[in-house]
XYZ file of C-alpha atoms in Angstrom:
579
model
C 7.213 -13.878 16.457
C 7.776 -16.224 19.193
C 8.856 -13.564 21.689
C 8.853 -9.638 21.513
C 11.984 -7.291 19.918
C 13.007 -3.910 19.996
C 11.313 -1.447 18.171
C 13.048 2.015 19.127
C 16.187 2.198 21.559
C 18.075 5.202 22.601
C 21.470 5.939 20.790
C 24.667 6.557 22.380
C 23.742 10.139 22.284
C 20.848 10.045 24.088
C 18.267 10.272 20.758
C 15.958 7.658 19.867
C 16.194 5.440 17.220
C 14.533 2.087 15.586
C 16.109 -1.270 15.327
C 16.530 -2.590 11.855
C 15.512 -5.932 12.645
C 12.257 -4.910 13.845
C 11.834 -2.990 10.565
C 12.681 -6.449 9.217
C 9.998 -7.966 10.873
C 7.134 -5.429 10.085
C 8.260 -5.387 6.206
C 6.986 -8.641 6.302
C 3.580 -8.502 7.388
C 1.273 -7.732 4.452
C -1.575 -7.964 6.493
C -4.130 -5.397 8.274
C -2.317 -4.284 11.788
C -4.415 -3.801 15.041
C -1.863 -1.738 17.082
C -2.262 -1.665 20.937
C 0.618 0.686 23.206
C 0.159 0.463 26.656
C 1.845 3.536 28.493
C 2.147 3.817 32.657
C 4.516 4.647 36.002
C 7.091 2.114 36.029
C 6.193 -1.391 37.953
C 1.894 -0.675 37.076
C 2.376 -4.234 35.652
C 2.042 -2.949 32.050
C 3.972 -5.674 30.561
C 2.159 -8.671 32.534
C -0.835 -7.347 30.426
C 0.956 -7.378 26.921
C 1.783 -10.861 28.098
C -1.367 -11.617 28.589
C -3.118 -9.943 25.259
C -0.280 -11.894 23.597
C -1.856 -15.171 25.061
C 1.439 -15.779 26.936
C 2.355 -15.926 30.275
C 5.940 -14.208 29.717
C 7.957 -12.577 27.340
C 7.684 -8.810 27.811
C 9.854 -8.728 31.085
C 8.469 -7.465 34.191
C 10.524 -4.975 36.267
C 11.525 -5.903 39.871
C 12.832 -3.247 41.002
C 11.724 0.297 41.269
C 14.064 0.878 37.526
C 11.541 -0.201 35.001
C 13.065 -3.246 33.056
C 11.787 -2.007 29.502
C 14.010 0.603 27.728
C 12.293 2.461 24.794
C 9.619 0.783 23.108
C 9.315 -3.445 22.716
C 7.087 -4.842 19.822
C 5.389 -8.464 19.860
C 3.334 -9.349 16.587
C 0.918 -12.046 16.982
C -1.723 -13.361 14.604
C -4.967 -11.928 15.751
C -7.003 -13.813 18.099
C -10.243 -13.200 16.965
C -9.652 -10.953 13.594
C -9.006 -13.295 10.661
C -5.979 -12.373 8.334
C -5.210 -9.446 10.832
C -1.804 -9.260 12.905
C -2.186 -7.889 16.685
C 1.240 -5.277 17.106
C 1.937 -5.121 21.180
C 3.878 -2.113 22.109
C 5.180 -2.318 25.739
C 6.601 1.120 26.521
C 9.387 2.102 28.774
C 7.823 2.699 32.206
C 7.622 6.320 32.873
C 9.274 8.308 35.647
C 12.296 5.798 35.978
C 14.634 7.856 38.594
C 17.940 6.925 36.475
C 16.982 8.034 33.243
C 18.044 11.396 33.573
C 16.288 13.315 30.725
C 13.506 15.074 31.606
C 11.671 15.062 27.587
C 12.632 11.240 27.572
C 8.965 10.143 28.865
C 7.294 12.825 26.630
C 9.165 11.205 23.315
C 8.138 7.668 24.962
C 4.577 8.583 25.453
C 4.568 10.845 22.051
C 5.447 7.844 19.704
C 2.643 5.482 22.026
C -0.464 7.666 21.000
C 0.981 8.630 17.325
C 1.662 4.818 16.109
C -1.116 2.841 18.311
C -5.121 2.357 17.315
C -5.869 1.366 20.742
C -4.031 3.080 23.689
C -3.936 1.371 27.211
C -2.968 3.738 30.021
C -2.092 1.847 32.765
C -2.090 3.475 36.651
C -1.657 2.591 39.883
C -4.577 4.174 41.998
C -7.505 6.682 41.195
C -7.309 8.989 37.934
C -7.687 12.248 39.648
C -6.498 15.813 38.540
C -3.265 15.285 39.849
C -2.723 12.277 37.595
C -4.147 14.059 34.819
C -2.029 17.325 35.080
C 0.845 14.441 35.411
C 0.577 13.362 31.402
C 0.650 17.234 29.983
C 4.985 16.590 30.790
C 5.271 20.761 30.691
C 8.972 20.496 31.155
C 8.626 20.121 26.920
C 7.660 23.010 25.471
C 7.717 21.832 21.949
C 5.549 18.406 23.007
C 4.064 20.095 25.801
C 0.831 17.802 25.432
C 0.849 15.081 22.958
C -2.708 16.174 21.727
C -1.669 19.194 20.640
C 0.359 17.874 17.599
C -1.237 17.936 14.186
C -4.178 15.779 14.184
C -5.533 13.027 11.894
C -7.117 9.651 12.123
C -3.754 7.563 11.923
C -3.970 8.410 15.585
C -5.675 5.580 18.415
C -9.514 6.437 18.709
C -9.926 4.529 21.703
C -8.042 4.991 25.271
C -8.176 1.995 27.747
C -7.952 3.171 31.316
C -6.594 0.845 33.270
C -6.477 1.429 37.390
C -4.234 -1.173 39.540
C -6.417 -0.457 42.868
C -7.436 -2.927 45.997
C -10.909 -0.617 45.649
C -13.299 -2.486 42.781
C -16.509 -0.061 44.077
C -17.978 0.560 40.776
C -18.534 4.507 41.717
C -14.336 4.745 41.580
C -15.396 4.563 37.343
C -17.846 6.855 37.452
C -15.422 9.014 39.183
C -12.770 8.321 37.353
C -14.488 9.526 34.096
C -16.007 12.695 35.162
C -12.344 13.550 36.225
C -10.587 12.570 32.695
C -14.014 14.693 30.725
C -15.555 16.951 32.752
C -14.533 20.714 32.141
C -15.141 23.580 34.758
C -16.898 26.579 33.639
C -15.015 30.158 33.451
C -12.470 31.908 31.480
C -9.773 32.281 34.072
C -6.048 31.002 33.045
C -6.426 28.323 36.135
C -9.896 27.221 34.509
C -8.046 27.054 31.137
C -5.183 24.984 32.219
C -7.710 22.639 34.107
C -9.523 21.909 31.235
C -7.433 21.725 28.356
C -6.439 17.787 29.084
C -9.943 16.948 29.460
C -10.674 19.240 26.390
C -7.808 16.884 24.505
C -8.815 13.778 25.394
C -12.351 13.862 24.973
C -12.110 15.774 21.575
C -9.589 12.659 20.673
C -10.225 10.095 22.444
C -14.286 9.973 22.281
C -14.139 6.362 23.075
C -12.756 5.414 26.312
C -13.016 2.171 28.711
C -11.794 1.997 32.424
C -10.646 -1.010 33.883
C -10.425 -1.477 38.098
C -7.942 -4.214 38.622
C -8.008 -5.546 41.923
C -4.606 -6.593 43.479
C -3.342 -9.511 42.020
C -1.486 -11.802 44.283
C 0.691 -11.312 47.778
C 2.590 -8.078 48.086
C 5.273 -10.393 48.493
C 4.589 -12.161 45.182
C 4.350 -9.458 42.659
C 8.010 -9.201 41.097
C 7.633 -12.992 40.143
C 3.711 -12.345 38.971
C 5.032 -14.051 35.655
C 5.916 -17.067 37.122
C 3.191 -17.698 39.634
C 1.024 -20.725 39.334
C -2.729 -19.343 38.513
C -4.055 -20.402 41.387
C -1.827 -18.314 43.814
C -3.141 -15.371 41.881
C -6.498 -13.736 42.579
C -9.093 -14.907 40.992
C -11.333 -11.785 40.717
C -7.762 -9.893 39.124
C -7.472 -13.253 36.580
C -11.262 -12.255 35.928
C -10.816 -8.680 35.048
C -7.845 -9.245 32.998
C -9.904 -11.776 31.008
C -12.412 -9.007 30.363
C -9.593 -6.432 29.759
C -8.216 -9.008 27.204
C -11.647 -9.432 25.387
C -12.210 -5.915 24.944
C -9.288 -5.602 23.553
C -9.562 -8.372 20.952
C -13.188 -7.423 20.013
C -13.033 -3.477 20.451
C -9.470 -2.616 19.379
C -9.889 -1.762 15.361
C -7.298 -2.164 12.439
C -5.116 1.105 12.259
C -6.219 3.192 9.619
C -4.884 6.261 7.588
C -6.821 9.329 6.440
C -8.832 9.010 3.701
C -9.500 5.108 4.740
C -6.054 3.750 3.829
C -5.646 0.529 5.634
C -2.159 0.467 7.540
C -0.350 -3.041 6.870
C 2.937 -3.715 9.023
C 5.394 -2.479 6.103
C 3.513 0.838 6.334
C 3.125 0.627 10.266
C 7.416 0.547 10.093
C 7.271 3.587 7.785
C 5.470 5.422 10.245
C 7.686 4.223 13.016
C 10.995 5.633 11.243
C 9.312 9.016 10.136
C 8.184 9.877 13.662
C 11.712 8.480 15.239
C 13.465 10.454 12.577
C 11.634 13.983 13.566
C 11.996 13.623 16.828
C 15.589 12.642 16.514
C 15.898 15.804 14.334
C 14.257 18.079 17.319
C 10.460 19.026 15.524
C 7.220 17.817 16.273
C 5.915 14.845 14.547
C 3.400 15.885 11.819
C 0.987 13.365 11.280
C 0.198 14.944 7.901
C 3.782 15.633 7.046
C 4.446 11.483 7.841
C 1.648 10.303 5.911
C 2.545 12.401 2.901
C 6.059 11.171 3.010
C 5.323 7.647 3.696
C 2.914 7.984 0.312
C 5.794 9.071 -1.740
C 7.856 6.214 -0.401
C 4.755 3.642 -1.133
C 4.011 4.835 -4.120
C 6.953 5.000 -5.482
C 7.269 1.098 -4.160
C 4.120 0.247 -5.557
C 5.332 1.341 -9.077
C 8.414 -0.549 -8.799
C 6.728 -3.866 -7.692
C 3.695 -3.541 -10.510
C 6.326 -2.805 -13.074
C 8.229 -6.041 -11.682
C 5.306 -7.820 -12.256
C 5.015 -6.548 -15.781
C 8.997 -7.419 -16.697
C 8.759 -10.617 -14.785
C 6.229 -12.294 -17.087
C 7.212 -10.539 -20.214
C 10.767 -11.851 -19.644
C 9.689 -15.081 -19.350
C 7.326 -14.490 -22.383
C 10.061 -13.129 -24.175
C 12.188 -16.681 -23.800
C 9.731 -17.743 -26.412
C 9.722 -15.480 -29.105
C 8.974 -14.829 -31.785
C 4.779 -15.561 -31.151
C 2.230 -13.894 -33.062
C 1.087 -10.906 -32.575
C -1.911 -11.941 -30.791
C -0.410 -14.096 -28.509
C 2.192 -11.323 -27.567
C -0.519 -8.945 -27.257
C -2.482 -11.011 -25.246
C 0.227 -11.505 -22.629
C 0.812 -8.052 -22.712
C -3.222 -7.353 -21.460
C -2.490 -10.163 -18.652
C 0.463 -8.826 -16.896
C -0.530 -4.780 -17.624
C -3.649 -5.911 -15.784
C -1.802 -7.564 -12.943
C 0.992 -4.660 -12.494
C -2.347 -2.348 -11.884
C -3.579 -4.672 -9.344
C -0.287 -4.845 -7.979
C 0.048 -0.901 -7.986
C -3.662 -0.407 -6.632
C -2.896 -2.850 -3.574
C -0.150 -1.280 -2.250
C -0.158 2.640 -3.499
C -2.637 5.116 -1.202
C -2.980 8.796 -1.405
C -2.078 8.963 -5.272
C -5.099 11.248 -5.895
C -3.561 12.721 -9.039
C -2.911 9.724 -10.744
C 1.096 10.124 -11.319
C 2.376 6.862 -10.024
C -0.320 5.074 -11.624
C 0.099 6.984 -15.414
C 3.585 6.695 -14.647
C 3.415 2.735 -13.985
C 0.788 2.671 -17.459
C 3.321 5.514 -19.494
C 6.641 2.812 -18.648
C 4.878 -0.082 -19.073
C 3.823 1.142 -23.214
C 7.091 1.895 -23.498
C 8.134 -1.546 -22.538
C 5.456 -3.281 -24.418
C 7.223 -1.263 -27.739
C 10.159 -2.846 -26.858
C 8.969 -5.865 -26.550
C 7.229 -5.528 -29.617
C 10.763 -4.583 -31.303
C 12.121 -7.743 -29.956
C 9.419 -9.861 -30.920
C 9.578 -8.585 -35.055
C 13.587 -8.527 -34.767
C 13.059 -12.624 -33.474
C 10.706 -13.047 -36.417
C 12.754 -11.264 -39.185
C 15.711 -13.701 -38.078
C 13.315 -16.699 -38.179
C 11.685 -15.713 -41.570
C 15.130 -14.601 -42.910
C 16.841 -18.155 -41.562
C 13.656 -19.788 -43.436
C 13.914 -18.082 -46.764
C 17.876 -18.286 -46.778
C 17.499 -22.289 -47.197
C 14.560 -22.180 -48.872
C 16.444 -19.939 -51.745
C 19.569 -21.710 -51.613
C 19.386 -24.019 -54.748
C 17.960 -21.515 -56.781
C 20.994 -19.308 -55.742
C 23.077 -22.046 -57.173
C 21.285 -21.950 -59.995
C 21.674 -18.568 -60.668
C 26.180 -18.796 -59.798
C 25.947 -21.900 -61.835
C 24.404 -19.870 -65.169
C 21.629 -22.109 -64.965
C 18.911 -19.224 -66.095
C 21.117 -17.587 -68.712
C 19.698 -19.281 -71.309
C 16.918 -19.245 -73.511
C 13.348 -19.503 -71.794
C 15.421 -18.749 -67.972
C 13.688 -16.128 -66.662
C 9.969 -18.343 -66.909
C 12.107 -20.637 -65.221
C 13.567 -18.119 -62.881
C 9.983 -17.027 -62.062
C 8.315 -20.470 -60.934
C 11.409 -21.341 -58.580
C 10.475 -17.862 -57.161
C 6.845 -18.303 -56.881
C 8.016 -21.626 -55.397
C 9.982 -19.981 -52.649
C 7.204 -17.519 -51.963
C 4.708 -19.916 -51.897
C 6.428 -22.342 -49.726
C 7.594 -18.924 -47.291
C 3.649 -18.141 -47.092
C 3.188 -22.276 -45.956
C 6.253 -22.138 -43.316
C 6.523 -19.124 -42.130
C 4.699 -19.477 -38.308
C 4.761 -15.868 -37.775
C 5.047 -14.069 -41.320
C 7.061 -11.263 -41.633
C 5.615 -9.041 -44.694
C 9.158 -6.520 -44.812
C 10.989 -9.667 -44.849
C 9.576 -11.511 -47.966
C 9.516 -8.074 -49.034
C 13.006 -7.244 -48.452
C 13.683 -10.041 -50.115
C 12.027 -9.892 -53.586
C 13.708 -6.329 -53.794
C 17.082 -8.355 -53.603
C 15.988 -10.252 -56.430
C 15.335 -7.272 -58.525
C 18.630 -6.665 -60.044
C 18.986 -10.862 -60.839
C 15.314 -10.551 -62.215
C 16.166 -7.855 -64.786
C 19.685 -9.240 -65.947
C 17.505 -12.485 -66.611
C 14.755 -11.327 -68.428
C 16.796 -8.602 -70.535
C 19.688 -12.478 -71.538
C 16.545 -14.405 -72.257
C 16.639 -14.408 -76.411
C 13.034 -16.536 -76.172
C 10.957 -12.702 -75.123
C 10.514 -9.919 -77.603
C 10.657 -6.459 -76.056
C 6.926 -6.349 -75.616
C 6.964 -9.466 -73.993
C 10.204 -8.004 -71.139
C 7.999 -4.624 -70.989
C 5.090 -6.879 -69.945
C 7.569 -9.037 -67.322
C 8.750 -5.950 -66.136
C 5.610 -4.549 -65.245
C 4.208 -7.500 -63.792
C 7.258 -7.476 -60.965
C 6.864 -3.890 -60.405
C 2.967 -4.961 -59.435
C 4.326 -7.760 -57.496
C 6.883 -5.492 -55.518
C 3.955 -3.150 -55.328
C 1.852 -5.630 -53.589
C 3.876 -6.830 -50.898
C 4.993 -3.319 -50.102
C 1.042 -2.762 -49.714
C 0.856 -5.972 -47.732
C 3.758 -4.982 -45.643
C 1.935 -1.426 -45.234
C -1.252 -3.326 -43.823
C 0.710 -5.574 -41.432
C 1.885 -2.369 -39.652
C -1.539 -0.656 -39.606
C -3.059 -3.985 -38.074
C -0.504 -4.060 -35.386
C -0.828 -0.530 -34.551
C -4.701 -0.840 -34.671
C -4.292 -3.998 -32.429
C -2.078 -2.118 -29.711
C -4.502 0.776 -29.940
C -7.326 -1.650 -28.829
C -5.467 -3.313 -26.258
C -4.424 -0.167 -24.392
C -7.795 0.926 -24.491
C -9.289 -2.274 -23.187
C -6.226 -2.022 -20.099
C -7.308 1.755 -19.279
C -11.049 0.832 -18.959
C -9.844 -1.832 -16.504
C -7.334 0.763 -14.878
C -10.075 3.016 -14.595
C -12.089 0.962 -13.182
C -10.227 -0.582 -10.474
C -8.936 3.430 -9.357
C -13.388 3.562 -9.153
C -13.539 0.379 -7.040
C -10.480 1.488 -4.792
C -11.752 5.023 -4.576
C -15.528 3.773 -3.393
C -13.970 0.977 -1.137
C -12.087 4.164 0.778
C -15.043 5.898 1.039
C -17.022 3.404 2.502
C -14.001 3.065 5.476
C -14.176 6.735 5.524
C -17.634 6.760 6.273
C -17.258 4.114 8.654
C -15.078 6.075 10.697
C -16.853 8.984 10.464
C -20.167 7.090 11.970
C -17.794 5.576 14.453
C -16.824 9.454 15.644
C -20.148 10.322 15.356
C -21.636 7.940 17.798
C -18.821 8.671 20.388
C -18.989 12.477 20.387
C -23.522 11.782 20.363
C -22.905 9.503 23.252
C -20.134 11.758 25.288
C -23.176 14.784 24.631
C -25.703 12.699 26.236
C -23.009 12.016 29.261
C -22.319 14.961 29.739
C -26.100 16.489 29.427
C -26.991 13.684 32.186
C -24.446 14.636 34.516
C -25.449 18.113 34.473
C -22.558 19.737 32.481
C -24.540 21.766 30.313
C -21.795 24.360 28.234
C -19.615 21.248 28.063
C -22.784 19.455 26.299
C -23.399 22.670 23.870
C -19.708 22.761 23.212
C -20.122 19.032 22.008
C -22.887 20.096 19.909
C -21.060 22.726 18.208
C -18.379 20.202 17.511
C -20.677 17.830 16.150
C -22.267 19.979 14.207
C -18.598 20.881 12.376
C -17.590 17.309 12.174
C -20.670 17.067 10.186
C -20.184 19.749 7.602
C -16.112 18.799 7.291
C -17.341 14.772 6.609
C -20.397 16.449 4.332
C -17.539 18.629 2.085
C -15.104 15.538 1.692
C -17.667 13.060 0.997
C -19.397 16.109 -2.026
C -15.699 16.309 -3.109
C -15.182 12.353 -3.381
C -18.187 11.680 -4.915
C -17.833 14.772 -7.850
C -14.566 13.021 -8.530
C -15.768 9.826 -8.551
C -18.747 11.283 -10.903
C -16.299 12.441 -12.984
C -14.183 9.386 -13.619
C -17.091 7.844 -14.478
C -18.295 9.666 -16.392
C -15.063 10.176 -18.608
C -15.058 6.210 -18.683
C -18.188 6.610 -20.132
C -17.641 8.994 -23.311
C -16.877 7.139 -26.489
């Protein structure tokens, strides 16, 4: 994108809602997403930073007036600095507490959809975090959002929160402030101890990574509202600093957005996400993380099945221009693109723990392969038919002309048939054994009337003729019998081979999401160990032992999924493993 979009506007009626073209635009991207939302007071100079993270000097557009310029939510996606194959999503909120907007739960929606689609959340402010900036993001006026933290939790939501301060003071105690203000709790039970603690309770239950910023000022009073179009020298160098560090810890900190359960979110899933939270709001409930990822699994699933089974008809199709092929050849084509409709499946589809999509895909896919099957022995029968039609046509002119009425004309009758076989057996490229046999029982009727008019033969000598045809019609019913065994047995081993490699790409995607999963869980582990040792050294003892108990549960929760994951994952293999 060579400049940002609209992501979610408001309606005519007041409600939210998400442009189509920027649904466009993440439908596209097939790669990883690292999503950073920066949230703030209007005029904090929020979007000068997405500007900046965007390695442009404009394009979000910076409000000069005390009406913040961006309405809703604007979305830049940029390849990724410093991440390889990874696309960097900017979100550049609406500023919050414009005077003419009018609608006291707009900001709370605003700041809602910020923490519940980013992985990295900047919060930008103008002067010291103190209480009264912290009681100032709870937006009580919303009973149903009354603090973003309090909706349903999971790790689609940003583990990291970027404090950013816009502040002449740079005195290094200002952060150390700053953070025992956003985490440190005070001790009691009262309701005013409650209320005092439950943001800091919130954000350093889920936000255990955090990272303040002190941005000097940047340039002239005068000189701000055209910040975007100053030359870099008439900007402060110490502010150009700090945003270069700012920038840097966003490109090396900020981590790909992830689902529950380790599912990697790509920018089609990112806009699936963006449409199910716009859509509940819109509605008047509370985004459910849970509730979004389950229906955004349907959704992908369901997609997934439809683009491996594309992948399936798409080559067979071609395949099928060709027919009729051996059976080999058919079957072998068959393995290729089952194979690649899995892959194709298994790439896109997360959260199918039951396996229905994926039997589903395998279940539609057999029943296609029959049909192709059907076409491919229909395509032969015409081909063998076409081939024995000429290949019988003199002796069928024989026969109207009376040539084997006569004495000795059925031993004649019976070499230019063993001739037509024999040639049939040399031509045919794919032989069809119900054809040939189809055939001969055609014949029978011409066969008798010649042997019983042929005066050379004594009746022992027809009886003998007679039952040497019935042991030829025998045969090539036995033959035909044996062709359709050795298909079926062929099918049977071909399906098996594509389930061991079904299974065993569901093993490989199952240990590759619990290795993320684990990941994660380290990742949690090390904040909340090193917010317990923060706290312990600043003296806040219950707040430390309340870390530990939380710890201690995050522990046992990550110790009963990964037992659960790994008994299934026994399992599987184990059921690979049976003859």
């Amino acid at each position: 994108m060579d400049k940002p979009v609209c992501l979610i506007d408001t309606a005519s009626d007041g409600k939210l809602c998400v442009q189509g073209s920027a649904l466009q635009v993440l439908e596209q991207i097939q790669q990883p997403v690292v999503v950073v939302a920066v949230v703030g007071l209007y005029r904090t100079g929020k979007s000068y930073l997405m500007n900046r993270l965007a390695g442009k000097q404009t394009g979000f557009a910076l409000g000069s007036t005390i009406e913040s310029k961006t309405k809703g939510i604007w979305m830049w996606c940029v390849p990724h600095p410093t991440k390889a194959k990874t696309t960097l999503v900017l979100l550049d909120t609406e500023g919050l507490g414009d005077v003419d907007k009018g609608d006291s739960k707009h900001d709370t929606r605003i700041f809602s959809l910020a923490v519940l689609l980013s992985s990295t959340l900047v919060l930008n402010s103008r002067g010291t975090i103190d209480n009264r900036a912290i009681e100032e993001l709870q937006y009580p006026s919303d009973q149903n959002l009354y603090f973003i933290f309090s909706l349903k939790w999971s790790r689609s939501t940003p583990q990291t929160v970027t404090i950013i301060f816009t502040s002449l003071l740079v005195d290094i105690l200002l952060h150390n402030v700053t953070q025992t203000a956003l985490c440190c709790s005070l001790e009691g039970n009262s309701s005013q101890v409650n209320n005092y603690n439950l943001p800091r309770e919130c954000i350093r239950k889920y936000f255990p990574s955090r990272k303040c910023f002190t941005f000097p000022f940047p340039t002239n009073p005068d000189n701000v509202s055209y910040l975007e179009t100053l030359d870099p020298a008439e900007i402060s160098k110490r502010f150009l600093e700090v945003t270069g560090r700012f920038c840097q810890f966003i490109f090396d900190q900020s981590q790909v957005k992830n689902l529950k359960d380790g599912h990697t979110v790509t920018g089609r899933v990112l806009g699936h996400l963006v449409k199910t939270f716009v859509d509940t709001i819109a509605s008047g409930a509370v985004p459910c993380l849970e509730n979004a990822v389950i229906s955004m699994a349907l959704i992908e699933n369901e997609a997934a099945f439809q683009e491996g089974l594309e992948v399936y008809q798409s080559g067979m199709e071609k395949l099928k221009k060709s027919f009729p092929l051996e059976l080999n050849e058919i079957t072998s084509e068959h393995q290729c693109f089952s194979l690649m409709a899995t892959q194709t499946f298994m790439k896109r589809s997360f959260r199918d723990s039951d396996g229905k999509h994926l039997t589903s895909l395998e279940v539609t896919i057999n029943h296609q392969f029959d049909s192709y099957l059907w076409d491919n022995e229909k395509a032969s029968e015409a081909k063998c038919e076409s081939l024995l039609s000429v290949l019988s046509e003199p002796m069928t002119e024989r026969i109207n002309q009376g040539f084997y009425a006569t004495a000795g004309g059925y031993d004649l009758f019976c070499q230019d048939l063993e001739d037509i076989v024999n040639q049939y057996n040399t031509l045919a490229y794919q032989e069809v054994a119900e054809v040939l046999e189809k055939f001969l029982q055609q014949k029978v009727a011409v066969t008798t009337a010649i042997l019983q008019a042929d005066d050379k033969l004594t009746e022992n000598e027809r009886r003998i003729c007679e039952e040497r045809e019935r042991a030829v019609l025998l045969e090539q019913e036995m033959k035909a019998q044996e062709q359709r065994q050795h298909q079926l047995e062929e099918k049977m081993v071909i399906e098996e081979q594509n389930n061991e490699e079904r299974v065993r790409q569901v093993i490989q995607k199952m240990e590759e999401e619990m290795f993320v999963q684990q990941q994660e869980t380290k990742h949690a582990m090390d904040s909340k160990l090193r917010e317990q040792a923060a706290l312990m050294e600043k003296g806040f003892q219950e707040n430390a032992n309340k870390m530990a108990s939380e710890i201690e549960q995050l522990r046992r929760r990550n110790k009963e999924v990964e037992d659960s994951k790994s008994r299934e994952l026994a399992k599987m293999i184990a059921d690979q493993d049976e003859p």
